PDB file of C-alpha atoms in Angstrom:
ATOM      1  CA  UNK Q   7       0.248  -0.118  -0.152  1.00  0.00           C
ATOM      2  CA  UNK Q   8       1.694   3.711  -1.072  1.00  0.00           C
ATOM      3  CA  UNK Q   9       1.829   5.980   1.499  1.00  0.00           C
ATOM      4  CA  UNK Q  10      -0.473   8.626   0.565  1.00  0.00           C
ATOM      5  CA  UNK Q  11      -2.894   7.828  -1.828  1.00  0.00           C
ATOM      6  CA  UNK Q  12      -5.217   9.961  -3.571  1.00  0.00           C
ATOM      7  CA  UNK Q  13      -7.513   9.439  -6.575  1.00  0.00           C
ATOM      8  CA  UNK Q  14      -6.050  11.164  -9.492  1.00  0.00           C
ATOM      9  CA  UNK Q  15      -9.343  12.326 -10.850  1.00  0.00           C
ATOM     10  CA  UNK Q  16     -10.279  14.582 -13.220  1.00  0.00           C
ATOM     11  CA  UNK Q  17     -13.299  15.673 -10.914  1.00  0.00           C
ATOM     12  CA  UNK Q  18     -15.525  17.793 -13.787  1.00  0.00           C
ATOM     13  CA  UNK Q  19     -17.941  19.726 -11.361  1.00  0.00           C
ATOM     14  CA  UNK Q  20     -20.248  22.276 -12.556  1.00  0.00           C
ATOM     15  CA  UNK Q  21     -19.882  25.802 -10.758  1.00  0.00           C
ATOM     16  CA  UNK Q  22     -21.988  26.137  -7.950  1.00  0.00           C
ATOM     17  CA  UNK Q  23     -21.732  22.592  -6.725  1.00  0.00           C
ATOM     18  CA  UNK Q  24     -20.088  20.885  -3.818  1.00  0.00           C
ATOM     19  CA  UNK Q  25     -17.456  18.326  -4.326  1.00  0.00           C
ATOM     20  CA  UNK Q  26     -15.366  15.922  -2.162  1.00  0.00           C
ATOM     21  CA  UNK Q  27     -12.477  13.932  -2.530  1.00  0.00           C
ATOM     22  CA  UNK Q  28     -10.340  11.938   0.049  1.00  0.00           C
ATOM     23  CA  UNK Q  29      -6.735  10.506   0.612  1.00  0.00           C
ATOM     24  CA  UNK Q  30      -5.732   7.705   2.507  1.00  0.00           C
ATOM     25  CA  UNK Q  31      -2.684   7.026   4.136  1.00  0.00           C
ATOM     26  CA  UNK Q  32      -0.961   4.077   5.422  1.00  0.00           C
ATOM     27  CA  UNK Q  33       1.129   4.868   8.474  1.00  0.00           C
ATOM     28  CA  UNK Q  34      -1.279   5.236  11.289  1.00  0.00           C
ATOM     29  CA  UNK Q  35       1.285   6.746  13.479  1.00  0.00           C
ATOM     30  CA  UNK Q  36       0.925   9.587  11.545  1.00  0.00           C
ATOM     31  CA  UNK Q  37       1.235  12.936  13.145  1.00  0.00           C
ATOM     32  CA  UNK Q  38      -0.108  16.002  10.546  1.00  0.00           C
ATOM     33  CA  UNK Q  39      -1.721  16.369   7.763  1.00  0.00           C
ATOM     34  CA  UNK Q  40      -2.476  19.137   5.164  1.00  0.00           C
ATOM     35  CA  UNK Q  41      -3.778  19.785   2.140  1.00  0.00           C
ATOM     36  CA  UNK Q  42      -1.955  22.083  -0.608  1.00  0.00           C
ATOM     37  CA  UNK Q  43      -3.238  23.402  -4.162  1.00  0.00           C
ATOM     38  CA  UNK Q  44      -1.345  23.398  -6.997  1.00  0.00           C
ATOM     39  CA  UNK Q  45      -2.215  25.096 -10.099  1.00  0.00           C
ATOM     40  CA  UNK Q  46      -1.324  24.179 -13.494  1.00  0.00           C
ATOM     41  CA  UNK Q  47       2.752  24.499 -13.994  1.00  0.00           C
ATOM     42  CA  UNK Q  48       3.149  26.835 -10.275  1.00  0.00           C
ATOM     43  CA  UNK Q  49       3.864  25.874  -7.215  1.00  0.00           C
ATOM     44  CA  UNK Q  50       2.088  23.816  -4.653  1.00  0.00           C
ATOM     45  CA  UNK Q  51       0.695  26.351  -1.666  1.00  0.00           C
ATOM     46  CA  UNK Q  52      -0.862  25.495   1.749  1.00  0.00           C
ATOM     47  CA  UNK Q  53      -4.797  25.231   1.310  1.00  0.00           C
ATOM     48  CA  UNK Q  54      -5.298  24.241   5.090  1.00  0.00           C
ATOM     49  CA  UNK Q  55      -4.354  21.835   7.960  1.00  0.00           C
ATOM     50  CA  UNK Q  56      -6.548  19.036   9.077  1.00  0.00           C
ATOM     51  CA  UNK Q  57      -7.247  18.945  12.299  1.00  0.00           C
ATOM     52  CA  UNK Q  58      -8.650  16.315  14.350  1.00  0.00           C
ATOM     53  CA  UNK Q  59     -11.505  17.882  15.510  1.00  0.00           C
ATOM     54  CA  UNK Q  60     -12.176  19.057  11.621  1.00  0.00           C
ATOM     55  CA  UNK Q  61     -11.698  22.618  10.680  1.00  0.00           C
ATOM     56  CA  UNK Q  62     -13.463  24.717   8.315  1.00  0.00           C
ATOM     57  CA  UNK Q  63     -12.218  27.829   6.342  1.00  0.00           C
ATOM     58  CA  UNK Q  64     -14.648  29.614   4.404  1.00  0.00           C
ATOM     59  CA  UNK Q  65     -16.028  27.255   1.667  1.00  0.00           C
ATOM     60  CA  UNK Q  66     -13.537  24.561   2.723  1.00  0.00           C
ATOM     61  CA  UNK Q  67     -13.793  21.955   5.194  1.00  0.00           C
ATOM     62  CA  UNK Q  68     -11.109  19.497   6.000  1.00  0.00           C
ATOM     63  CA  UNK Q  69     -11.901  16.278   8.049  1.00  0.00           C
ATOM     64  CA  UNK Q  70      -9.885  13.685   9.756  1.00  0.00           C
ATOM     65  CA  UNK Q  71     -10.402   9.904  10.229  1.00  0.00           C
ATOM     66  CA  UNK Q  72      -7.914   8.380  12.188  1.00  0.00           C
ATOM     67  CA  UNK Q  73      -9.934   5.023  12.572  1.00  0.00           C
ATOM     68  CA  UNK Q  74      -9.769   4.543   8.567  1.00  0.00           C
ATOM     69  CA  UNK Q  75      -6.911   6.429   7.934  1.00  0.00           C
ATOM     70  CA  UNK Q  76      -8.220   9.215   5.833  1.00  0.00           C
ATOM     71  CA  UNK Q  77      -8.689  12.924   5.402  1.00  0.00           C
ATOM     72  CA  UNK Q  78     -11.184  14.469   3.100  1.00  0.00           C
ATOM     73  CA  UNK Q  79     -11.389  18.123   1.655  1.00  0.00           C
ATOM     74  CA  UNK Q  80     -14.715  19.276   0.844  1.00  0.00           C
ATOM     75  CA  UNK Q  81     -15.495  22.353  -1.178  1.00  0.00           C
ATOM     76  CA  UNK Q  82     -18.849  24.346  -1.320  1.00  0.00           C
ATOM     77  CA  UNK Q  83     -20.532  26.461  -4.086  1.00  0.00           C
ATOM     78  CA  UNK Q  84     -17.332  26.022  -6.177  1.00  0.00           C
ATOM     79  CA  UNK Q  85     -15.717  28.792  -8.431  1.00  0.00           C
ATOM     80  CA  UNK Q  86     -14.101  28.450 -11.580  1.00  0.00           C
ATOM     81  CA  UNK Q  87     -10.921  29.590  -9.701  1.00  0.00           C
ATOM     82  CA  UNK Q  88     -10.869  26.485  -7.748  1.00  0.00           C
ATOM     83  CA  UNK Q  89      -9.686  24.474 -10.869  1.00  0.00           C
ATOM     84  CA  UNK Q  90      -6.382  23.367  -9.554  1.00  0.00           C
ATOM     85  CA  UNK Q  91      -4.713  19.976  -8.439  1.00  0.00           C
ATOM     86  CA  UNK Q  92      -5.066  19.358  -4.524  1.00  0.00           C
ATOM     87  CA  UNK Q  93      -2.618  17.243  -2.794  1.00  0.00           C
ATOM     88  CA  UNK Q  94      -2.660  15.376   0.398  1.00  0.00           C
ATOM     89  CA  UNK Q  95       0.201  16.180   2.662  1.00  0.00           C
ATOM     90  CA  UNK Q  96       1.255  13.615   5.502  1.00  0.00           C
ATOM     91  CA  UNK Q  97       3.609  13.794   8.221  1.00  0.00           C
ATOM     92  CA  UNK Q  98       4.485  10.361   9.446  1.00  0.00           C
ATOM     93  CA  UNK Q  99       6.510  11.333  12.119  1.00  0.00           C
ATOM     94  CA  UNK Q 100       9.968  13.612  12.352  1.00  0.00           C
ATOM     95  CA  UNK Q 101      10.055  16.378  10.212  1.00  0.00           C
ATOM     96  CA  UNK Q 102       9.597  14.615   6.707  1.00  0.00           C
ATOM     97  CA  UNK Q 103       6.145  15.172   5.031  1.00  0.00           C
ATOM     98  CA  UNK Q 104       5.027  12.988   2.038  1.00  0.00           C
ATOM     99  CA  UNK Q 105       2.932  14.294  -1.112  1.00  0.00           C
ATOM    100  CA  UNK Q 106       0.290  12.406  -2.436  1.00  0.00           C
ATOM    101  CA  UNK Q 107       0.655  12.420  -6.528  1.00  0.00           C
ATOM    102  CA  UNK Q 108      -2.916  15.183  -6.329  1.00  0.00           C
ATOM    103  CA  UNK Q 109      -6.607  15.034  -7.208  1.00  0.00           C
ATOM    104  CA  UNK Q 110      -7.554  17.124 -10.460  1.00  0.00           C
ATOM    105  CA  UNK Q 111     -10.340  19.346  -9.974  1.00  0.00           C
ATOM    106  CA  UNK Q 112     -12.050  21.037 -13.373  1.00  0.00           C
ATOM    107  CA  UNK Q 113     -15.096  23.358 -12.456  1.00  0.00           C
ATOM    108  CA  UNK Q 114     -17.122  23.769 -15.570  1.00  0.00           C
ATOM    109  CA  UNK Q 115     -19.097  26.813 -16.429  1.00  0.00           C
TER     110      UNK Q 115
ATOM    111  CA  UNK F  16       8.738  39.809   2.890  1.00  0.00           C
ATOM    112  CA  UNK F  17      10.060  37.999   0.176  1.00  0.00           C
ATOM    113  CA  UNK F  18       9.395  34.759  -0.335  1.00  0.00           C
ATOM    114  CA  UNK F  19      11.072  31.444  -1.412  1.00  0.00           C
ATOM    115  CA  UNK F  20      13.009  32.188  -4.831  1.00  0.00           C
ATOM    116  CA  UNK F  21      14.764  29.771  -7.172  1.00  0.00           C
ATOM    117  CA  UNK F  22      17.194  29.946  -9.713  1.00  0.00           C
ATOM    118  CA  UNK F  23      17.218  29.495 -12.987  1.00  0.00           C
ATOM    119  CA  UNK F  24      13.575  29.158 -14.121  1.00  0.00           C
ATOM    120  CA  UNK F  25      14.480  27.185 -16.724  1.00  0.00           C
ATOM    121  CA  UNK F  26      17.329  24.916 -17.626  1.00  0.00           C
ATOM    122  CA  UNK F  27      18.280  22.281 -20.460  1.00  0.00           C
ATOM    123  CA  UNK F  28      21.190  20.151 -20.207  1.00  0.00           C
ATOM    124  CA  UNK F  29      22.692  17.222 -22.069  1.00  0.00           C
ATOM    125  CA  UNK F  30      22.640  13.440 -20.385  1.00  0.00           C
ATOM    126  CA  UNK F  31      25.800  13.270 -18.795  1.00  0.00           C
ATOM    127  CA  UNK F  32      26.161  16.746 -17.864  1.00  0.00           C
ATOM    128  CA  UNK F  33      25.935  18.169 -14.011  1.00  0.00           C
ATOM    129  CA  UNK F  34      23.867  20.943 -13.131  1.00  0.00           C
ATOM    130  CA  UNK F  35      23.342  23.293  -9.784  1.00  0.00           C
ATOM    131  CA  UNK F  36      20.301  24.569  -8.866  1.00  0.00           C
ATOM    132  CA  UNK F  37      19.855  27.725  -6.461  1.00  0.00           C
ATOM    133  CA  UNK F  38      17.248  28.604  -3.618  1.00  0.00           C
ATOM    134  CA  UNK F  39      16.698  31.374  -1.127  1.00  0.00           C
ATOM    135  CA  UNK F  40      14.537  30.684   1.721  1.00  0.00           C
ATOM    136  CA  UNK F  41      11.611  32.865   2.853  1.00  0.00           C
ATOM    137  CA  UNK F  42      12.927  35.855   5.191  1.00  0.00           C
ATOM    138  CA  UNK F  43      13.025  34.076   8.928  1.00  0.00           C
ATOM    139  CA  UNK F  44      13.117  30.802   7.697  1.00  0.00           C
ATOM    140  CA  UNK F  45      16.169  28.623   8.052  1.00  0.00           C
ATOM    141  CA  UNK F  46      14.960  25.248   6.708  1.00  0.00           C
ATOM    142  CA  UNK F  47      15.612  23.956   3.035  1.00  0.00           C
ATOM    143  CA  UNK F  48      13.793  21.142   1.537  1.00  0.00           C
ATOM    144  CA  UNK F  49      13.875  20.152  -1.629  1.00  0.00           C
ATOM    145  CA  UNK F  50      11.832  17.817  -4.143  1.00  0.00           C
ATOM    146  CA  UNK F  51      11.772  16.663  -7.369  1.00  0.00           C
ATOM    147  CA  UNK F  52       8.361  16.861  -9.539  1.00  0.00           C
ATOM    148  CA  UNK F  53       7.740  14.847 -12.579  1.00  0.00           C
ATOM    149  CA  UNK F  54       4.573  15.277 -14.875  1.00  0.00           C
ATOM    150  CA  UNK F  55       1.460  14.447 -13.346  1.00  0.00           C
ATOM    151  CA  UNK F  56       3.221  13.423  -9.959  1.00  0.00           C
ATOM    152  CA  UNK F  57       3.118  14.767  -6.856  1.00  0.00           C
ATOM    153  CA  UNK F  58       6.431  16.364  -5.382  1.00  0.00           C
ATOM    154  CA  UNK F  59       9.148  13.775  -4.168  1.00  0.00           C
ATOM    155  CA  UNK F  60      11.219  14.107  -1.278  1.00  0.00           C
ATOM    156  CA  UNK F  61      15.213  14.851  -2.240  1.00  0.00           C
ATOM    157  CA  UNK F  62      16.368  15.945   1.072  1.00  0.00           C
ATOM    158  CA  UNK F  63      16.306  18.619   3.629  1.00  0.00           C
ATOM    159  CA  UNK F  64      18.861  21.128   5.184  1.00  0.00           C
ATOM    160  CA  UNK F  65      19.294  22.976   8.364  1.00  0.00           C
ATOM    161  CA  UNK F  66      22.250  24.233  10.159  1.00  0.00           C
ATOM    162  CA  UNK F  67      24.382  23.633   6.956  1.00  0.00           C
ATOM    163  CA  UNK F  68      23.645  19.879   7.143  1.00  0.00           C
ATOM    164  CA  UNK F  69      21.900  17.448   5.318  1.00  0.00           C
ATOM    165  CA  UNK F  70      18.991  16.469   8.035  1.00  0.00           C
ATOM    166  CA  UNK F  71      16.957  14.185   6.226  1.00  0.00           C
ATOM    167  CA  UNK F  72      17.248  12.286   2.826  1.00  0.00           C
ATOM    168  CA  UNK F  73      14.360  10.294   0.515  1.00  0.00           C
ATOM    169  CA  UNK F  74      15.091   7.685  -1.987  1.00  0.00           C
ATOM    170  CA  UNK F  75      17.491   9.487  -4.569  1.00  0.00           C
ATOM    171  CA  UNK F  76      20.843   8.635  -5.586  1.00  0.00           C
ATOM    172  CA  UNK F  77      23.983   9.746  -4.515  1.00  0.00           C
ATOM    173  CA  UNK F  78      24.200  11.631  -8.085  1.00  0.00           C
ATOM    174  CA  UNK F  79      21.745  14.330  -6.206  1.00  0.00           C
ATOM    175  CA  UNK F  80      23.884  16.300  -3.065  1.00  0.00           C
ATOM    176  CA  UNK F  81      23.146  19.638  -1.732  1.00  0.00           C
ATOM    177  CA  UNK F  82      24.491  22.203   0.505  1.00  0.00           C
ATOM    178  CA  UNK F  83      23.176  25.106   2.848  1.00  0.00           C
ATOM    179  CA  UNK F  84      25.274  28.206   3.425  1.00  0.00           C
ATOM    180  CA  UNK F  85      25.198  30.329   6.480  1.00  0.00           C
ATOM    181  CA  UNK F  86      22.592  32.720   5.141  1.00  0.00           C
ATOM    182  CA  UNK F  87      20.358  29.737   4.934  1.00  0.00           C
ATOM    183  CA  UNK F  88      20.328  29.651   1.233  1.00  0.00           C
ATOM    184  CA  UNK F  89      20.768  26.018  -0.378  1.00  0.00           C
ATOM    185  CA  UNK F  90      22.109  24.554  -3.755  1.00  0.00           C
ATOM    186  CA  UNK F  91      20.982  21.122  -5.432  1.00  0.00           C
ATOM    187  CA  UNK F  92      23.645  19.616  -7.591  1.00  0.00           C
ATOM    188  CA  UNK F  93      22.753  16.754 -10.134  1.00  0.00           C
ATOM    189  CA  UNK F  94      25.602  14.897 -11.461  1.00  0.00           C
ATOM    190  CA  UNK F  95      25.553  12.292 -14.682  1.00  0.00           C
ATOM    191  CA  UNK F  96      22.329  13.690 -15.226  1.00  0.00           C
ATOM    192  CA  UNK F  97      19.837  10.901 -17.026  1.00  0.00           C
ATOM    193  CA  UNK F  98      16.912  11.762 -19.180  1.00  0.00           C
ATOM    194  CA  UNK F  99      14.406  11.076 -16.308  1.00  0.00           C
ATOM    195  CA  UNK F 100      16.310  13.575 -14.000  1.00  0.00           C
ATOM    196  CA  UNK F 101      13.420  15.775 -16.229  1.00  0.00           C
ATOM    197  CA  UNK F 102      11.365  17.661 -13.808  1.00  0.00           C
ATOM    198  CA  UNK F 103      10.244  20.435 -11.938  1.00  0.00           C
ATOM    199  CA  UNK F 104      12.516  20.746  -8.835  1.00  0.00           C
ATOM    200  CA  UNK F 105      11.089  22.669  -6.265  1.00  0.00           C
ATOM    201  CA  UNK F 106      12.620  24.217  -3.170  1.00  0.00           C
ATOM    202  CA  UNK F 107      10.612  24.757   0.140  1.00  0.00           C
ATOM    203  CA  UNK F 108      11.703  26.671   3.068  1.00  0.00           C
ATOM    204  CA  UNK F 109       9.973  26.373   6.613  1.00  0.00           C
ATOM    205  CA  UNK F 110      10.696  27.240  10.418  1.00  0.00           C
ATOM    206  CA  UNK F 111      12.349  24.314  11.979  1.00  0.00           C
ATOM    207  CA  UNK F 112       9.800  24.363  14.680  1.00  0.00           C
ATOM    208  CA  UNK F 113       7.199  24.015  12.134  1.00  0.00           C
ATOM    209  CA  UNK F 114       8.942  22.306   9.325  1.00  0.00           C
ATOM    210  CA  UNK F 115       6.245  20.346   8.204  1.00  0.00           C
ATOM    211  CA  UNK F 116       4.369  23.704   6.767  1.00  0.00           C
ATOM    212  CA  UNK F 117       6.485  24.392   3.916  1.00  0.00           C
ATOM    213  CA  UNK F 118       6.458  27.631   1.812  1.00  0.00           C
ATOM    214  CA  UNK F 119       7.681  26.949  -1.602  1.00  0.00           C
ATOM    215  CA  UNK F 120       9.405  28.681  -4.080  1.00  0.00           C
ATOM    216  CA  UNK F 121       8.442  28.902  -8.269  1.00  0.00           C
ATOM    217  CA  UNK F 122      10.584  25.706  -8.997  1.00  0.00           C
ATOM    218  CA  UNK F 123      13.285  25.061 -11.887  1.00  0.00           C
ATOM    219  CA  UNK F 124      12.298  23.178 -14.552  1.00  0.00           C
ATOM    220  CA  UNK F 125      14.614  20.977 -15.856  1.00  0.00           C
ATOM    221  CA  UNK F 126      14.988  19.511 -19.063  1.00  0.00           C
ATOM    222  CA  UNK F 127      17.609  16.696 -20.115  1.00  0.00           C
ATOM    223  CA  UNK F 128      18.373  15.888 -23.366  1.00  0.00           C
TER     224      UNK F 128
END
């Protein structure tokens, strides 16, 4: 099993819809979790951290399920500008972080 | 407040050559990590530098080496380039105390022909 797995997509979603995608991780001792966003031919940028209690930032909600070893990202009222690749990032301990391959999201007008 | 900067932006090299990529961290950051991102893949961790020493290393051969200078800037060197080394090379900086929150530079796109 890969350390961090994501559905590569693409997810083609009409503007205004809600979209959610998950990311699974293999190391049950993983400490910290993040979602990064990467636009085409640009660098990744931190979108949000994922806390045990879940967290929300505007239209974005991130949740952690330790029992099933996955994190999720929910985007409500999607905008055209949300089109990007969303990278799941896991810290398995220490200072190393592991990136998933990313999920491509296309918001359709 | 300057973010992470990298140079050059693009580079074309021939198989067997050597390349040096450069990175300046975000102001106030002292830890630099390097990543390789092939097309359609997530970034793969190469190594991390702190206090001018390699602190951690991913699964990359010894052809990949690095250096960190007293001003926290860093270099990535790749020897004996292979076609498969063609990728976007990303530098990320972080505060030591929260080094999992990383700020990326725009990357150097290396093409090996």
